Amino acid sequence: MFLIPPLAATFLETSGMSVVIVCAVIGLMVAVGLIRSILKVRIENERMREIAAAIEEGAKAYLNRQLVSIGSIAAILFALLLWKLGVPLALGFLLGAVCSLAAGFIGMRVAVLANVRTAQGAMSGRHQAMVAAFNGGAVTGLLVVGLALLSTALFYKAVAGMLGNEVALRSLVGVALGSSLISVFARLGGGIYTKAADVGADLVGKIESNLDEDDPRNPATIADNVGDNVGDCAGMAADVFETYAVSLIGAVLIAGLTLKTFPNAVLFPFVLGGISILGAILGIIFVNVSRMAPSAALMGSVGVSGVVSALVLYPVTQSLFGEGMKVGEIIVGPARIYGASLIGLVMTGLVVAITNYYTSTHYSPVRNIARASETGHATNIIAGLALGQHATALPVFCIGGAILGSYELAGLYGIAVAVMAMLSMAGIVISLDAFGPITDNAGGIAVMSGLPAEVRKITDELDAVGNTMKAVTKGYAIASAGLAAVVLFGTYVEELRAHLEGAGRLVAGALDFSLNDPKVIIGLFLGGLLPFLFSAFSMDAVGRAAGAVVEEVRRQLKARPGILLGLEVPEYGKCVDIVTKAALREMIVPALLPILFVVVVAATPALGKTVLGGLLVGSIVTGLFIGLSMTSSGGAWDNAKKYIEEGNHGGKNSPAHAAAVTGDTVGDPYKDTSGPAINPMIKLANIVAILVIPIFF
């Protein structure tokens, strides 16, 4: 089957990086084309334009202030890296940070363009609204992966051409650090913003004042809609850029450190990413031409993208690894490398399907939470917490199987290939993620603009699908982070080995990290603690900011009774200002926690490299479970509320609905703040550990 003539193999070996760059550019060009198609939709309602402009203004104001806050920290780190680790790595850090920020801003801007056009599309029908929302998300997906692949490939090619492959490999760690640092801040800041506004709006608006979702009489409603853009769009885009870039860099580092005599091993992760961009484009076309139900069309696009990527990948793998290569004591041929790639692609489908089961209104887990709401607030919370814990089992079994299978096929490089194959699907998967906040905002614009009830019915249906898609993609991101962190830990060990060998200080057993060594156990405890502390700080931040929003909404409704009568316009800007200041203030400490833990452990002589290794493993294990549990519980709580609002278990304004609203407000910071932010936190800790090796060891 797919036989590659020698000429084709030679072409890929000599021009493979150029092909990768072309694929990334094609992805960016398709994204630009989608933006143009979105802009062609004319907004006929003046009120809709005004609301969209207010949301955009609030989102821009927050991101600009966030840029100032993060920029000062990034400047200090840039100076330190320049001083301690050299110009190429510092420039890589700058590139990663700038591209991650750009991804976040682009994600926000495109979402604002798409949400009002989704509301406009809903006036014509469900399919038009779904396509508008999905294409808005697809722009984010293609721009993020295209930008990540293009910037990383160009940087590696430029540094390798000027200073050699070894310097280029080590400089890539700077790109990973820059993207990870910005991602943690963007995820935390945006998550605190969006959930403080959401919780505050729900507690006073829905529970105390019996207002519907996005009622314009609620003073926090604009802040809530702004939050969808700065958290679920800007924060998510920065997060995915970081996840993709770090996974790519991790795979390249493993290849460069352990397979130095096989240059195609370094090239392959780049090629894998390029192929999957083409697969994502076909998945996007599938959604646009399909007339299937929204959930089926979106899930089908993942299948189309995965199958296309798998088919194209086979001949490419044959061409690059036709003669095989030695990994450890075994000869690894193309079939083994392809098998590891398939494991990553299959893992994407499995994690998406599992998370969909636990968070969709079509299946029993969410319906069980809705049923539990009939007996009160406490039973709703208990059911949601239990679901989150149940939802960790199947993904962890899959992750364990993927690690074992890919390692047996091609060692640590096999795991790296599986991770990159999984993350290469990010273009289509993130299209699903951005679909959620776009449809959520579209519903808000429909209500505030006074559009007919049937329009809101369409946006509510799409929003329920979007909630499931958001949970699905967060589960995907966290599962991939677990695999990626294993690769990064392996990179830490290999970098440490190379450093100690170069210094003549490598002794037998120094890098075993045996559980018989108490220092490893101490490291496991410290690493296990890190995700708990990180989550606690971020949950506290949402609680405090939401409390301030509640007080402001109550103050306005009490001081100006005409608001609830529709005779006065609320002061929306007050709530926007509260959550903006709170998010920028509260994100600093938790974002710096992983850096602080790693540096303190590395710099303490009594702890050092052995405790640090244990810390990395501990953070991976507990972070994986907390992240999966939080995102699954939060998504299920939200959709249980929507299931009740569809008329089940008493419908809106019933006791079950009040209990479900409580569950949803608890789940908001779970699924949109703490849970997803654990993903970049784990990788940030691993990357900082790699960087401090030459400084402290």
XYZ file of C-alpha atoms in Angstrom:
697
model
C 0.000 0.000 0.000
C 1.286 3.648 0.090
C 4.782 3.071 -1.264
C 7.011 6.149 -1.414
C 9.567 6.405 -4.203
C 13.085 7.440 -3.111
C 12.664 10.852 -4.732
C 9.682 11.679 -2.497
C 11.540 10.531 0.584
C 14.489 12.748 -0.324
C 12.167 15.702 -0.891
C 10.576 15.326 2.558
C 13.967 14.961 4.223
C 15.435 18.043 2.585
C 12.348 20.270 2.335
C 10.130 18.934 5.121
C 10.363 22.080 7.235
C 9.404 24.223 4.255
C 6.365 21.991 3.678
C 5.403 22.433 7.350
C 5.626 26.210 7.028
C 3.448 26.107 3.886
C 0.816 24.031 5.741
C 0.802 26.545 8.612
C 0.395 29.431 6.157
C -2.486 27.617 4.433
C -4.193 27.273 7.808
C -3.789 30.993 8.466
C -5.082 31.858 4.985
C -8.200 29.715 5.482
C -8.749 31.460 8.826
C -8.591 34.840 7.091
C -11.091 33.576 4.517
C -13.457 32.499 7.303
C -13.178 35.943 8.893
C -14.212 37.520 5.611
C -17.200 35.187 5.319
C -18.257 36.062 8.878
C -18.009 39.785 8.163
C -20.265 39.414 5.111
C -23.223 38.710 7.406
C -25.022 42.016 7.806
C -26.324 43.044 11.239
C -29.750 44.583 10.677
C -30.689 45.421 14.271
C -29.158 48.629 15.676
C -29.620 47.456 19.282
C -27.616 44.305 18.495
C -24.769 46.409 17.138
C -24.763 48.588 20.274
C -24.610 45.601 22.637
C -21.873 43.892 20.632
C -19.867 47.131 20.679
C -20.255 47.406 24.476
C -19.056 43.828 24.937
C -16.090 44.418 22.637
C -15.163 47.641 24.428
C -15.175 45.912 27.822
C -13.116 42.972 26.532
C -10.545 45.233 24.892
C -10.221 47.343 28.035
C -9.573 44.272 30.162
C -7.034 42.735 27.775
C -5.153 46.020 27.471
C -4.875 46.295 31.258
C -3.915 42.627 31.487
C -1.164 43.242 28.944
C 0.334 45.962 31.144
C 0.262 43.706 34.229
C 1.741 40.662 32.497
C 4.186 42.738 30.467
C 6.026 43.993 33.546
C 6.521 40.440 34.853
C 7.555 39.181 31.405
C 10.102 42.009 31.080
C 11.765 41.015 34.358
C 11.922 37.368 33.309
C 13.279 38.325 29.883
C 16.118 40.268 31.544
C 16.914 37.332 33.855
C 16.945 34.846 30.983
C 19.125 37.158 28.908
C 21.586 37.405 31.800
C 21.672 33.753 32.836
C 20.845 31.711 29.716
C 21.770 33.807 26.682
C 20.234 35.750 23.810
C 18.639 32.917 21.728
C 16.685 31.459 24.648
C 15.577 34.906 25.837
C 14.402 35.771 22.326
C 12.512 32.458 22.234
C 10.794 33.446 25.490
C 9.802 36.773 23.954
C 8.463 35.069 20.822
C 6.394 32.579 22.832
C 4.961 35.315 25.047
C 4.075 37.635 22.147
C 2.450 34.856 20.101
C 0.463 33.593 23.099
C -0.820 37.114 23.784
C -1.639 37.559 20.094
C -3.554 34.265 20.088
C -5.610 35.458 23.049
C -6.420 38.821 21.512
C -7.304 37.255 18.156
C -9.554 34.724 19.907
C -11.434 37.509 21.671
C -11.757 39.713 18.595
C -13.093 36.937 16.378
C -15.580 35.821 19.047
C -17.012 39.348 19.266
C -17.434 39.401 15.502
C -19.084 35.969 15.466
C -21.447 36.167 18.451
C -23.628 38.981 17.094
C -23.695 37.274 13.681
C -24.764 34.020 15.340
C -27.715 35.882 16.845
C -28.440 37.301 13.396
C -28.219 33.803 11.899
C -30.644 32.441 14.496
C -33.286 34.781 13.047
C -33.083 32.711 9.848
C -32.716 29.235 11.351
C -30.643 26.833 13.440
C -28.215 25.819 10.702
C -27.271 29.397 9.849
C -26.649 30.163 13.526
C -24.606 26.994 14.029
C -22.411 27.694 10.993
C -21.787 31.289 12.078
C -20.767 30.176 15.585
C -18.662 27.250 14.390
C -16.833 29.292 11.762
C -16.018 31.876 14.425
C -14.557 29.097 16.549
C -12.775 27.610 13.525
C -10.976 30.908 12.954
C -9.595 30.682 16.486
C -8.657 27.022 16.050
C -6.799 27.532 12.769
C -5.110 30.752 13.841
C -3.876 29.239 17.094
C -2.374 26.060 15.624
C -1.152 27.829 12.493
C 0.532 30.550 14.521
C 2.037 28.055 16.983
C 3.410 25.792 14.246
C 4.651 28.666 12.084
C 6.398 30.587 14.888
C 8.049 27.487 16.364
C 9.195 26.148 12.986
C 10.563 29.496 11.791
C 12.360 30.121 15.095
C 13.935 26.655 15.122
C 14.969 26.916 11.465
C 16.466 30.400 11.928
C 18.458 29.602 15.085
C 19.653 26.251 13.709
C 20.822 27.963 10.534
C 22.805 30.596 12.438
C 23.992 28.799 15.591
C 23.485 25.071 15.014
C 20.904 22.463 16.013
C 22.012 22.111 19.635
C 21.538 25.810 20.400
C 18.229 25.795 18.502
C 16.914 22.886 20.579
C 17.773 24.510 23.892
C 16.387 27.857 22.751
C 13.001 26.235 22.076
C 12.579 25.874 25.847
C 12.385 29.676 25.939
C 9.453 29.618 23.497
C 7.729 27.061 25.719
C 8.310 29.164 28.849
C 6.973 32.346 27.242
C 3.811 30.685 25.980
C 3.226 28.822 29.276
C 3.670 31.880 31.459
C 1.254 33.982 29.412
C -1.187 31.082 29.226
C -1.364 30.703 33.012
C -2.006 34.421 33.458
C -4.549 34.548 30.627
C -6.415 31.461 31.848
C -6.461 32.631 35.451
C -7.218 36.288 34.801
C -9.866 35.562 32.193
C -11.328 32.747 34.297
C -11.581 34.906 37.415
C -13.159 37.701 35.373
C -15.772 35.594 33.606
C -16.834 33.494 36.571
C -16.953 36.351 39.084
C -19.307 38.194 36.730
C -21.312 35.050 35.930
C -21.749 33.952 39.543
C -22.572 37.476 40.706
C -25.125 37.934 37.929
C -26.789 34.579 38.636
C -27.000 34.886 42.418
C -28.813 38.230 42.418
C -30.430 38.146 38.999
C -31.840 34.617 38.892
C -32.232 33.627 42.537
C -33.075 36.912 44.268
C -34.800 38.883 41.481
C -36.231 36.087 39.267
C -34.613 37.531 36.159
C -33.895 35.393 33.115
C -30.396 34.724 31.822
C -28.911 37.891 30.253
C -31.877 40.069 31.237
C -30.830 43.668 30.422
C -32.175 44.786 33.811
C -29.346 42.871 35.520
C -26.448 45.322 36.136
C -23.910 42.467 35.788
C -25.110 41.166 32.434
C -22.631 43.108 30.256
C -19.749 42.057 32.546
C -20.953 38.448 32.197
C -20.905 38.643 28.401
C -17.528 40.389 28.381
C -16.258 37.570 30.594
C -17.197 34.943 28.023
C -14.823 36.646 25.594
C -11.850 37.320 27.884
C -12.069 33.946 29.648
C -13.518 31.334 27.340
C -12.115 32.895 24.141
C -8.964 34.910 24.894
C -7.881 32.702 27.799
C -8.706 29.519 25.942
C -6.827 30.629 22.819
C -3.679 31.440 24.825
C -4.041 28.118 26.656
C -4.312 26.089 23.459
C -1.429 27.953 21.831
C 0.691 27.020 24.851
C -0.485 23.391 24.927
C 0.225 22.917 21.226
C 3.580 24.713 21.258
C 4.825 22.975 24.410
C 3.807 19.531 23.142
C 5.563 20.178 19.832
C 8.682 21.466 21.586
C 8.668 18.552 24.046
C 8.603 16.045 21.185
C 11.386 17.884 19.348
C 13.523 18.042 22.500
C 13.131 14.317 23.192
C 14.135 13.562 19.592
C 17.108 15.945 19.715
C 18.379 14.683 23.085
C 17.917 10.929 22.662
C 18.039 10.372 18.876
C 20.826 12.694 17.775
C 21.849 10.529 14.819
C 18.323 10.511 13.308
C 17.432 14.062 12.162
C 14.095 12.888 10.750
C 12.971 12.215 14.320
C 13.200 15.962 14.982
C 11.397 16.805 11.747
C 8.509 14.359 12.240
C 6.576 16.240 15.003
C 6.565 19.357 12.810
C 5.286 17.365 9.821
C 2.616 15.740 11.972
C 1.324 19.184 12.943
C 1.265 20.357 9.335
C -0.718 17.327 8.163
C -3.362 17.786 10.837
C -3.943 21.413 9.835
C -5.086 20.095 6.460
C -7.279 17.541 8.259
C -8.809 20.316 10.366
C -9.700 22.299 7.252
C -11.617 19.308 5.866
C -13.394 18.923 9.230
C -14.461 22.574 9.039
C -15.808 22.052 5.527
C -17.765 19.020 6.801
C -19.643 21.135 9.377
C -20.442 23.828 6.814
C -21.940 21.435 4.250
C -23.524 18.952 6.671
C -27.204 19.251 7.592
C -26.864 17.051 10.660
C -27.957 18.057 14.159
C -25.446 20.438 15.789
C -23.956 17.921 18.233
C -23.624 15.209 15.583
C -22.090 17.613 13.042
C -19.523 18.931 15.510
C -18.508 15.479 16.724
C -18.437 14.266 13.119
C -15.938 16.974 12.207
C -13.494 15.527 14.739
C -13.887 12.096 13.146
C -13.347 13.439 9.628
C -10.251 15.362 10.679
C -8.794 12.360 12.516
C -9.392 9.900 9.667
C -7.888 12.233 7.057
C -4.837 12.872 9.244
C -4.362 9.133 9.820
C -4.565 8.328 6.089
C -2.078 11.006 5.030
C 0.246 10.264 7.922
C 0.933 6.665 6.869
C 2.905 7.351 3.658
C 4.704 10.273 5.313
C 5.842 8.032 8.169
C 7.006 5.419 5.683
C 9.070 8.013 3.826
C 10.783 9.490 6.890
C 11.448 6.252 8.807
C 11.685 3.718 5.990
C 15.054 2.360 7.177
C 14.141 2.473 10.848
C 16.134 3.921 13.731
C 17.591 2.627 16.973
C 15.709 3.615 20.130
C 17.440 2.184 23.179
C 18.134 -1.441 22.363
C 15.456 -1.924 19.692
C 15.149 -0.965 16.030
C 12.028 1.134 15.482
C 10.566 1.056 11.996
C 7.861 3.222 10.407
C 5.059 0.893 11.507
C 5.920 1.497 15.180
C 6.084 5.279 14.731
C 2.791 5.228 12.851
C 1.289 3.083 15.611
C 2.311 5.661 18.230
C 0.734 8.396 16.079
C -2.504 6.428 15.820
C -2.588 6.040 19.598
C -2.564 9.838 19.920
C -5.308 10.276 17.312
C -7.464 7.560 18.900
C -6.897 9.116 22.336
C -8.442 12.344 21.046
C -11.592 10.519 19.981
C -11.813 8.561 23.224
C -11.395 11.576 25.514
C -13.903 13.592 23.468
C -16.447 10.739 23.605
C -15.952 10.114 27.353
C -16.259 13.765 28.336
C -19.286 14.136 26.050
C -20.949 11.255 27.896
C -20.418 12.831 31.310
C -21.451 16.380 30.374
C -24.128 16.141 27.655
C -27.849 16.472 28.407
C -28.452 13.375 26.249
C -26.944 10.938 28.757
C -27.734 9.753 32.267
C -24.957 11.477 34.306
C -26.292 15.007 33.657
C -29.903 13.838 33.957
C -29.103 12.258 37.317
C -27.917 15.643 38.605
C -31.130 17.235 37.300
C -33.163 14.553 39.080
C -31.195 15.084 42.289
C -32.092 18.798 42.124
C -35.717 17.903 42.921
C -34.699 17.125 46.516
C -32.742 20.319 47.065
C -29.541 22.285 46.702
C -27.404 19.920 48.773
C -28.293 16.812 46.752
C -27.535 18.681 43.528
C -24.074 19.566 44.839
C -23.447 16.020 46.080
C -24.453 14.518 42.718
C -22.237 16.950 40.807
C -19.195 16.298 42.977
C -19.682 12.539 42.643
C -19.986 12.795 38.861
C -16.697 14.691 38.628
C -14.920 11.989 40.582
C -16.475 9.220 38.491
C -15.443 11.082 35.327
C -11.735 10.689 36.129
C -11.674 6.901 35.802
C -12.097 6.261 32.072
C -9.748 9.073 30.907
C -7.036 7.885 33.300
C -7.363 4.294 32.056
C -7.029 5.609 28.495
C -4.025 7.778 29.379
C -2.330 4.847 31.114
C -2.981 2.629 28.112
C -1.682 5.282 25.723
C 1.521 5.735 27.723
C 2.121 1.987 27.899
C 1.313 1.331 24.250
C 3.323 4.199 22.768
C 6.297 3.490 25.069
C 6.335 -0.177 24.026
C 6.316 0.889 20.381
C 9.086 3.513 20.424
C 10.175 4.338 23.966
C 9.913 7.898 25.266
C 9.926 9.156 21.677
C 6.805 7.063 21.067
C 5.010 8.868 23.914
C 6.161 12.205 22.479
C 4.787 11.262 19.044
C 1.455 10.176 20.585
C 1.182 13.493 22.438
C 1.939 15.498 19.328
C -0.558 13.460 17.302
C -3.184 14.177 19.947
C -2.378 17.900 20.051
C -2.179 18.108 16.269
C -5.980 17.772 16.352
C -6.237 21.043 18.267
C -7.268 22.995 15.165
C -10.616 21.202 14.915
C -11.094 20.522 18.637
C -10.648 24.177 19.577
C -13.169 25.104 16.918
C -15.636 23.217 19.115
C -14.458 24.976 22.274
C -14.904 28.511 20.942
C -18.356 27.494 19.669
C -19.569 27.520 23.316
C -18.891 31.118 24.392
C -19.937 32.431 20.979
C -23.382 30.808 21.258
C -23.639 31.906 24.908
C -22.989 35.528 23.921
C -25.371 35.211 20.981
C -28.148 34.246 23.369
C -27.363 37.213 25.589
C -27.441 39.597 22.625
C -30.778 38.096 21.502
C -32.370 38.688 24.924
C -30.961 42.195 25.411
C -32.007 43.167 21.886
C -35.583 41.992 22.422
C -35.482 39.427 19.610
C -38.389 36.933 19.317
C -38.543 33.993 21.747
C -37.896 31.467 18.960
C -34.492 33.094 18.356
C -33.528 32.580 21.990
C -34.787 28.997 21.758
C -32.293 28.333 18.964
C -29.404 30.027 20.793
C -30.266 28.135 24.009
C -30.153 24.821 22.145
C -26.798 25.713 20.627
C -25.548 26.978 23.995
C -26.320 23.602 25.607
C -24.309 21.903 22.844
C -21.601 24.530 23.352
C -21.390 23.782 27.073
C -20.756 20.140 26.291
C -18.174 21.083 23.658
C -16.364 23.347 26.147
C -16.226 20.537 28.688
C -15.102 18.092 25.996
C -12.230 20.280 24.874
C -11.138 21.032 28.430
C -11.045 17.306 29.131
C -9.027 16.908 25.938
C -6.612 19.671 26.989
C -6.102 18.236 30.479
C -5.658 14.667 29.230
C -3.136 15.838 26.646
C -1.399 17.859 29.362
C -1.008 14.670 31.387
C 0.687 12.960 28.449
C 2.714 16.059 27.567
C 3.924 16.405 31.148
C 5.284 12.847 31.021
C 7.303 13.890 27.963
C 8.469 17.077 29.691
C 9.518 15.087 32.754
C 11.502 12.803 30.451
C 13.062 15.924 28.928
C 13.992 17.142 32.430
C 15.743 13.833 33.129
C 17.595 13.826 29.785
C 18.627 17.492 30.122
C 19.834 16.816 33.664
C 21.791 13.772 32.479
C 23.455 15.742 29.682
C 24.306 18.602 32.050
C 25.816 16.343 34.730
C 27.773 14.370 32.127
C 29.146 17.576 30.672
C 30.223 18.715 34.130
C 31.711 15.294 34.962
C 29.362 14.866 37.946
C 27.052 12.065 36.778
C 27.175 9.122 39.200
C 25.424 5.757 39.002
C 21.819 5.857 40.253
C 21.716 9.666 40.426
C 18.741 9.842 38.047
C 16.766 6.784 39.133
C 14.158 8.693 41.221
C 13.496 5.521 43.198
C 10.652 5.452 45.733
C 13.169 4.028 48.200
C 14.699 7.502 48.328
C 12.880 9.693 50.910
C 13.696 12.779 48.857
C 11.569 11.467 45.999
C 8.656 10.945 48.407
C 9.076 14.510 49.715
C 9.010 15.764 46.140
C 5.837 13.768 45.410
C 4.139 15.347 48.425
C 5.187 18.862 47.408
C 4.161 18.313 43.789
C 0.853 16.789 44.867
C 0.204 19.840 47.028
C 0.813 22.350 44.222
C -2.430 21.809 42.211
C -4.474 21.923 45.441
C -2.964 25.242 46.513
C -3.262 26.606 42.990
C -6.954 25.653 42.819
C -7.637 27.047 46.286
C -6.186 30.454 45.424
C -8.134 30.664 42.155
C -11.430 29.532 43.744
C -10.983 32.061 46.562
C -10.361 34.762 43.963
C -13.632 34.007 42.152
C -15.528 33.928 45.445
C -14.228 37.309 46.579
C -14.789 38.994 43.216
C -18.265 37.469 42.832
C -19.162 38.726 46.322
C -18.211 42.259 45.271
C -20.404 41.936 42.146
C -23.336 40.699 44.239
C -23.055 43.697 46.553
C -22.887 46.121 43.616
C -25.921 44.569 41.874
C -27.919 44.650 45.107
C -26.919 48.271 45.677
C -28.083 49.342 42.237
C -31.396 47.485 42.422
C -32.119 48.926 45.891
C -31.044 52.493 45.124
C -32.825 52.597 41.763
C -36.096 50.578 41.831
C -36.847 51.739 38.288
C -34.240 49.304 36.956
C -36.421 46.247 37.604
C -39.422 48.066 36.144
C -37.484 48.768 32.962
C -37.659 52.524 33.542
C -33.949 53.041 34.272
C -30.773 51.694 32.642
C -28.346 49.916 35.023
C -24.759 51.149 35.443
C -23.144 48.231 33.613
C -19.686 49.790 33.786
C -19.536 49.507 37.591
C -19.600 45.674 37.498
C -17.176 45.600 34.560
C -14.724 47.724 36.551
C -15.069 45.545 39.679
C -14.277 42.261 37.925
C -11.506 43.812 35.826
C -9.628 45.051 38.889
C -10.262 41.829 40.813
C -9.056 39.575 37.986
C -5.832 41.528 37.476
C -5.116 41.617 41.200
C -6.010 38.044 42.061
C -4.246 36.249 39.189
C -0.693 37.140 40.246
C -0.121 34.853 43.257
C -1.504 31.556 41.850
C 0.200 32.136 38.477
C 3.592 32.516 40.163
C 3.127 29.513 42.498
C 4.598 26.849 40.144
C 7.646 29.038 39.452
C 8.145 29.667 43.171
C 7.845 25.972 44.090
C 10.346 24.873 41.444
C 12.915 27.594 42.121
C 12.804 27.167 45.928
C 13.208 23.387 45.687
C 16.016 23.643 43.124
C 17.842 26.347 45.092
C 17.659 24.527 48.455
C 20.782 22.308 48.805
C 18.995 19.830 51.064
C 16.345 19.234 48.362
C 17.815 19.744 44.879
C 17.335 17.750 41.706
C 15.923 14.581 43.296
C 13.125 16.340 45.189
C 12.446 18.431 42.103
C 11.953 15.295 40.010
C 9.457 13.973 42.537
C 7.703 17.350 42.597
C 7.151 17.234 38.844
C 5.626 13.748 38.983
C 3.430 14.641 41.971
C 2.049 17.717 40.237
C 1.232 15.680 37.116
C -0.713 13.023 39.038
C -2.834 15.209 41.311
C -3.210 17.945 38.692
C -4.611 15.460 36.202
C -7.277 14.196 38.620
C -8.274 17.640 39.910
C -8.471 19.094 36.404
C -10.587 16.249 35.003
C -12.885 16.227 38.032
C -13.454 19.987 38.101
C -14.153 20.416 34.392
C -16.519 17.432 34.271
C -18.472 18.495 37.376
C -18.744 22.080 36.171
C -19.937 21.174 32.685
C -22.470 18.676 34.054
C -23.867 21.156 36.609
C -24.332 23.764 33.872
C -26.109 21.389 31.506
C -28.267 19.937 34.295
C -29.583 23.466 34.794
C -30.251 23.800 31.058
C -31.947 20.391 30.984
C -34.354 21.577 33.673
C -34.906 24.866 31.827
C -36.071 22.834 28.821
C -39.140 21.894 30.896
C -37.912 18.821 32.763
C -38.339 18.307 36.541
C -40.572 21.357 36.885
C -38.858 23.690 34.442
C -37.833 27.287 35.109
C -38.588 28.900 38.478
C -39.238 25.509 40.094
C -37.464 24.353 43.302
C -35.374 21.973 41.172
C -34.330 24.875 38.949
C -33.256 26.961 41.971
C -31.107 24.048 43.174
C -29.645 23.627 39.688
C -28.729 27.324 39.559
C -26.813 26.872 42.809
C -24.974 23.896 41.334
C -24.195 25.891 38.210
C -22.731 28.778 40.222
C -20.498 26.366 42.145
C -19.509 24.683 38.888
C -18.647 27.924 37.110
C -15.202 28.445 38.722
C -14.673 24.679 38.598
C -15.000 24.406 34.821
C -13.854 27.832 33.674
C -11.234 28.991 36.187
C -9.454 26.448 38.370
C -9.903 23.271 36.320
C -8.614 24.444 32.921
C -5.840 26.593 34.442
C -4.255 23.473 35.967
C -3.313 22.390 32.441
C -0.753 25.175 31.758
C 0.307 25.190 35.422
C 1.579 21.590 35.207
C 3.580 22.301 32.087
C 4.930 25.596 33.423
C 6.399 23.770 36.423
C 8.108 21.234 34.135
C 9.494 23.892 31.795
C 10.892 25.999 34.640
C 12.529 22.839 36.036
C 14.301 22.285 32.713
C 15.458 25.895 32.585
C 16.952 25.968 36.105
C 19.182 22.918 35.516
C 22.265 24.891 34.390
C 21.645 27.543 37.055
C 21.333 25.387 40.197
C 22.739 21.960 39.297
